[in-house]
Tab-separated table of C-alpha atoms in Angstrom:
chain	number	residue	atom	x	y	z
Q	1186	UNK	CA	0.000	0.000	0.000
Q	1187	UNK	CA	2.843	2.408	0.751
Q	1188	UNK	CA	4.017	2.133	-2.854
Q	1189	UNK	CA	0.745	3.554	-4.165
Q	1190	UNK	CA	1.207	6.778	-2.218
Q	1191	UNK	CA	4.892	7.137	-3.014
Q	1192	UNK	CA	4.301	6.488	-6.696
Q	1193	UNK	CA	1.395	8.964	-6.803
Q	1194	UNK	CA	3.697	11.579	-5.287
Q	1195	UNK	CA	6.375	10.828	-7.894
Q	1196	UNK	CA	3.847	11.270	-10.713
Q	1197	UNK	CA	2.547	14.546	-9.264
Q	1198	UNK	CA	6.050	15.972	-8.851
Q	1199	UNK	CA	7.006	14.868	-12.371
Q	1200	UNK	CA	3.877	16.483	-13.830
Q	1201	UNK	CA	4.703	19.678	-11.955
Q	1202	UNK	CA	8.202	19.719	-13.475
Q	1203	UNK	CA	6.758	19.240	-16.970
Q	1204	UNK	CA	4.277	22.074	-16.406
Q	1205	UNK	CA	6.790	24.559	-15.070
Q	1206	UNK	CA	9.960	23.788	-17.033
Q	1207	UNK	CA	8.821	22.829	-20.525
Q	1208	UNK	CA	6.591	24.174	-23.282
Q	1209	UNK	CA	2.921	23.306	-23.633
Q	1210	UNK	CA	3.704	20.352	-25.915
Q	1211	UNK	CA	4.539	18.423	-22.748
Q	1212	UNK	CA	1.140	19.020	-21.166
Q	1213	UNK	CA	-0.439	15.779	-22.501
Q	1214	UNK	CA	2.369	13.864	-20.806
Q	1215	UNK	CA	1.698	15.784	-17.593
Q	1216	UNK	CA	-1.981	14.821	-17.859
Q	1217	UNK	CA	-1.024	11.177	-18.309
Q	1218	UNK	CA	1.022	11.302	-15.106
Q	1219	UNK	CA	-1.822	13.036	-13.271
Q	1220	UNK	CA	-4.306	10.404	-14.408
Q	1221	UNK	CA	-2.100	7.700	-12.948
Q	1222	UNK	CA	-1.670	9.691	-9.741
Q	1223	UNK	CA	-5.474	9.989	-9.398
Q	1224	UNK	CA	-5.783	6.250	-9.862
Q	1225	UNK	CA	-3.109	5.495	-7.271
Q	1226	UNK	CA	-4.458	7.971	-4.707
Q	1227	UNK	CA	-7.914	6.392	-4.970
Q	1228	UNK	CA	-6.600	2.848	-4.786
Q	1229	UNK	CA	-4.499	3.738	-1.769
Q	1230	UNK	CA	-7.556	5.200	-0.055
Q	1231	UNK	CA	-9.623	2.108	-0.871
Q	1232	UNK	CA	-6.939	-0.231	0.457
Q	1233	UNK	CA	-6.661	1.772	3.671
Q	1234	UNK	CA	-10.372	1.393	4.315
Q	1235	UNK	CA	-10.026	-2.361	3.939
Q	1236	UNK	CA	-13.124	-2.572	1.744
Q	1237	UNK	CA	-11.268	-4.131	-1.178
Q	1238	UNK	CA	-8.120	-6.133	-1.771
Q	1239	UNK	CA	-5.308	-5.203	-4.112
Q	1240	UNK	CA	-6.405	-7.964	-6.502
Q	1241	UNK	CA	-9.957	-6.538	-6.616
Q	1242	UNK	CA	-8.600	-3.085	-7.514
Q	1243	UNK	CA	-7.249	-4.426	-10.775
Q	1244	UNK	CA	-10.701	-5.471	-11.968
Q	1245	UNK	CA	-13.988	-3.740	-12.690
Q	1246	UNK	CA	-15.540	-1.696	-11.245
Q	1247	UNK	CA	-12.166	-0.222	-10.203
Q	1248	UNK	CA	-9.380	-0.789	-12.730
Q	1249	UNK	CA	-8.580	2.524	-14.399
Q	1250	UNK	CA	-11.973	4.122	-13.711
Q	1251	UNK	CA	-10.789	7.129	-11.724
Q	1252	UNK	CA	-14.132	8.863	-12.071
Q	1253	UNK	CA	-15.921	6.052	-10.233
Q	1254	UNK	CA	-13.175	5.675	-7.639
Q	1255	UNK	CA	-13.105	9.407	-6.897
Q	1256	UNK	CA	-16.840	10.141	-7.091
Q	1257	UNK	CA	-18.497	6.930	-5.865
Q	1258	UNK	CA	-16.020	4.761	-3.978
Q	1259	UNK	CA	-14.184	7.488	-2.024
Q	1260	UNK	CA	-14.678	11.093	-0.948
Q	1261	UNK	CA	-11.694	12.292	-2.973
Q	1262	UNK	CA	-13.724	14.232	-5.541
Q	1263	UNK	CA	-15.607	16.271	-2.936
Q	1264	UNK	CA	-12.375	16.807	-0.989
Q	1265	UNK	CA	-10.764	18.151	-4.156
Q	1266	UNK	CA	-13.735	20.463	-4.773
Q	1267	UNK	CA	-13.453	21.918	-1.257
Q	1268	UNK	CA	-9.699	22.296	-1.605
Q	1269	UNK	CA	-10.099	23.994	-4.983
Q	1270	UNK	CA	-12.528	26.519	-3.489
Q	1271	UNK	CA	-9.969	27.405	-0.827
Q	1272	UNK	CA	-7.091	27.625	-3.314
Q	1273	UNK	CA	-9.071	29.897	-5.652
Q	1274	UNK	CA	-9.371	32.481	-2.867
Q	1275	UNK	CA	-5.665	33.278	-3.274
Q	1276	UNK	CA	-4.779	32.351	-6.871
Q	1277	UNK	CA	-1.625	34.468	-7.059
Q	1278	UNK	CA	0.069	32.492	-4.294
Q	1279	UNK	CA	-0.928	28.936	-5.046
Q	1280	UNK	CA	-1.182	28.374	-8.813
Q	1281	UNK	CA	-4.930	27.737	-9.148
Q	1282	UNK	CA	-6.700	30.286	-11.306
Q	1283	UNK	CA	-9.796	31.888	-9.785
Q	1284	UNK	CA	-11.878	30.556	-12.717
Q	1285	UNK	CA	-10.596	26.980	-12.522
Q	1286	UNK	CA	-13.437	24.436	-12.497
Q	1287	UNK	CA	-12.265	21.255	-10.753
Q	1288	UNK	CA	-15.209	19.154	-11.978
Q	1289	UNK	CA	-14.719	20.057	-15.628
Q	1290	UNK	CA	-10.982	19.409	-15.601
Q	1291	UNK	CA	-11.278	16.240	-13.539
Q	1292	UNK	CA	-13.900	14.880	-15.934
Q	1293	UNK	CA	-11.643	15.541	-18.929
Q	1294	UNK	CA	-8.738	13.848	-17.177
Q	1295	UNK	CA	-10.836	10.866	-16.061
Q	1296	UNK	CA	-12.319	10.372	-19.521
Q	1297	UNK	CA	-8.934	10.504	-21.251
Q	1298	UNK	CA	-7.510	8.047	-18.699
Q	1299	UNK	CA	-10.292	5.504	-19.261
Q	1300	UNK	CA	-11.525	2.979	-21.768
Q	1301	UNK	CA	-14.306	5.458	-22.638
Q	1302	UNK	CA	-11.773	7.362	-24.758
Q	1303	UNK	CA	-9.747	4.264	-25.629
Q	1304	UNK	CA	-7.078	5.521	-23.209
Q	1305	UNK	CA	-6.394	8.571	-25.376
Q	1306	UNK	CA	-3.823	10.024	-22.973
Q	1307	UNK	CA	-1.631	7.007	-23.566
Q	1308	UNK	CA	-2.120	6.509	-27.272
Q	1309	UNK	CA	-3.238	9.901	-28.676
Q	1310	UNK	CA	-5.727	8.313	-31.090
Q	1311	UNK	CA	-7.514	11.531	-31.928
Q	1312	UNK	CA	-7.917	15.166	-31.044
Q	1313	UNK	CA	-8.118	15.496	-27.300
Q	1314	UNK	CA	-9.268	18.191	-24.939
Q	1315	UNK	CA	-6.814	18.186	-22.076
Q	1316	UNK	CA	-7.359	19.115	-18.476
Q	1317	UNK	CA	-5.351	22.044	-17.115
Q	1318	UNK	CA	-2.446	20.082	-15.667
Q	1319	UNK	CA	-0.961	23.093	-13.908
Q	1320	UNK	CA	-3.968	23.614	-11.656
Q	1321	UNK	CA	-4.749	19.902	-11.349
Q	1322	UNK	CA	-1.171	19.351	-10.167
Q	1323	UNK	CA	-1.654	21.887	-7.375
Q	1324	UNK	CA	-4.896	20.263	-6.217
Q	1325	UNK	CA	-3.528	16.718	-6.356
Q	1326	UNK	CA	-0.300	17.781	-4.664
Q	1327	UNK	CA	-2.291	19.172	-1.747
Q	1328	UNK	CA	-4.403	16.028	-1.500
Q	1329	UNK	CA	-1.258	13.885	-1.584
Q	1330	UNK	CA	0.332	15.963	1.181
Q	1331	UNK	CA	-2.773	15.636	3.347
Q	1332	UNK	CA	-2.585	11.849	2.968
Q	1333	UNK	CA	0.960	11.666	4.340
């Protein structure tokens, strides 16, 4: 279980580096890393509650369905919404724009990370609308820190 949290943190930090040090062409790669971090954060939370086993997490209804894991199986989505509201109160000091819509960007990320889009973040099959990885990184980084 500890590896899920550590790996999620690695993905979040790596996405942050891509967002701050490289041009926008790297943003799809940052989104891919953030999708995996969402998956790992949710799976870690589910394992901690003891409701499911690690083997169960690899199968439906869990698998790569971060939308279900964040919205239905855990409280992570609502926690992220509350955190986003707080971060938007001081956008100049925390990297989340005052107009950032967590739900919209999370939904784009979750869809692109899932079979619904044929895993478009991984394979870039078609035109893709990407989540704002810069703001998503800030939100996920704060959630990851709170989990430590």
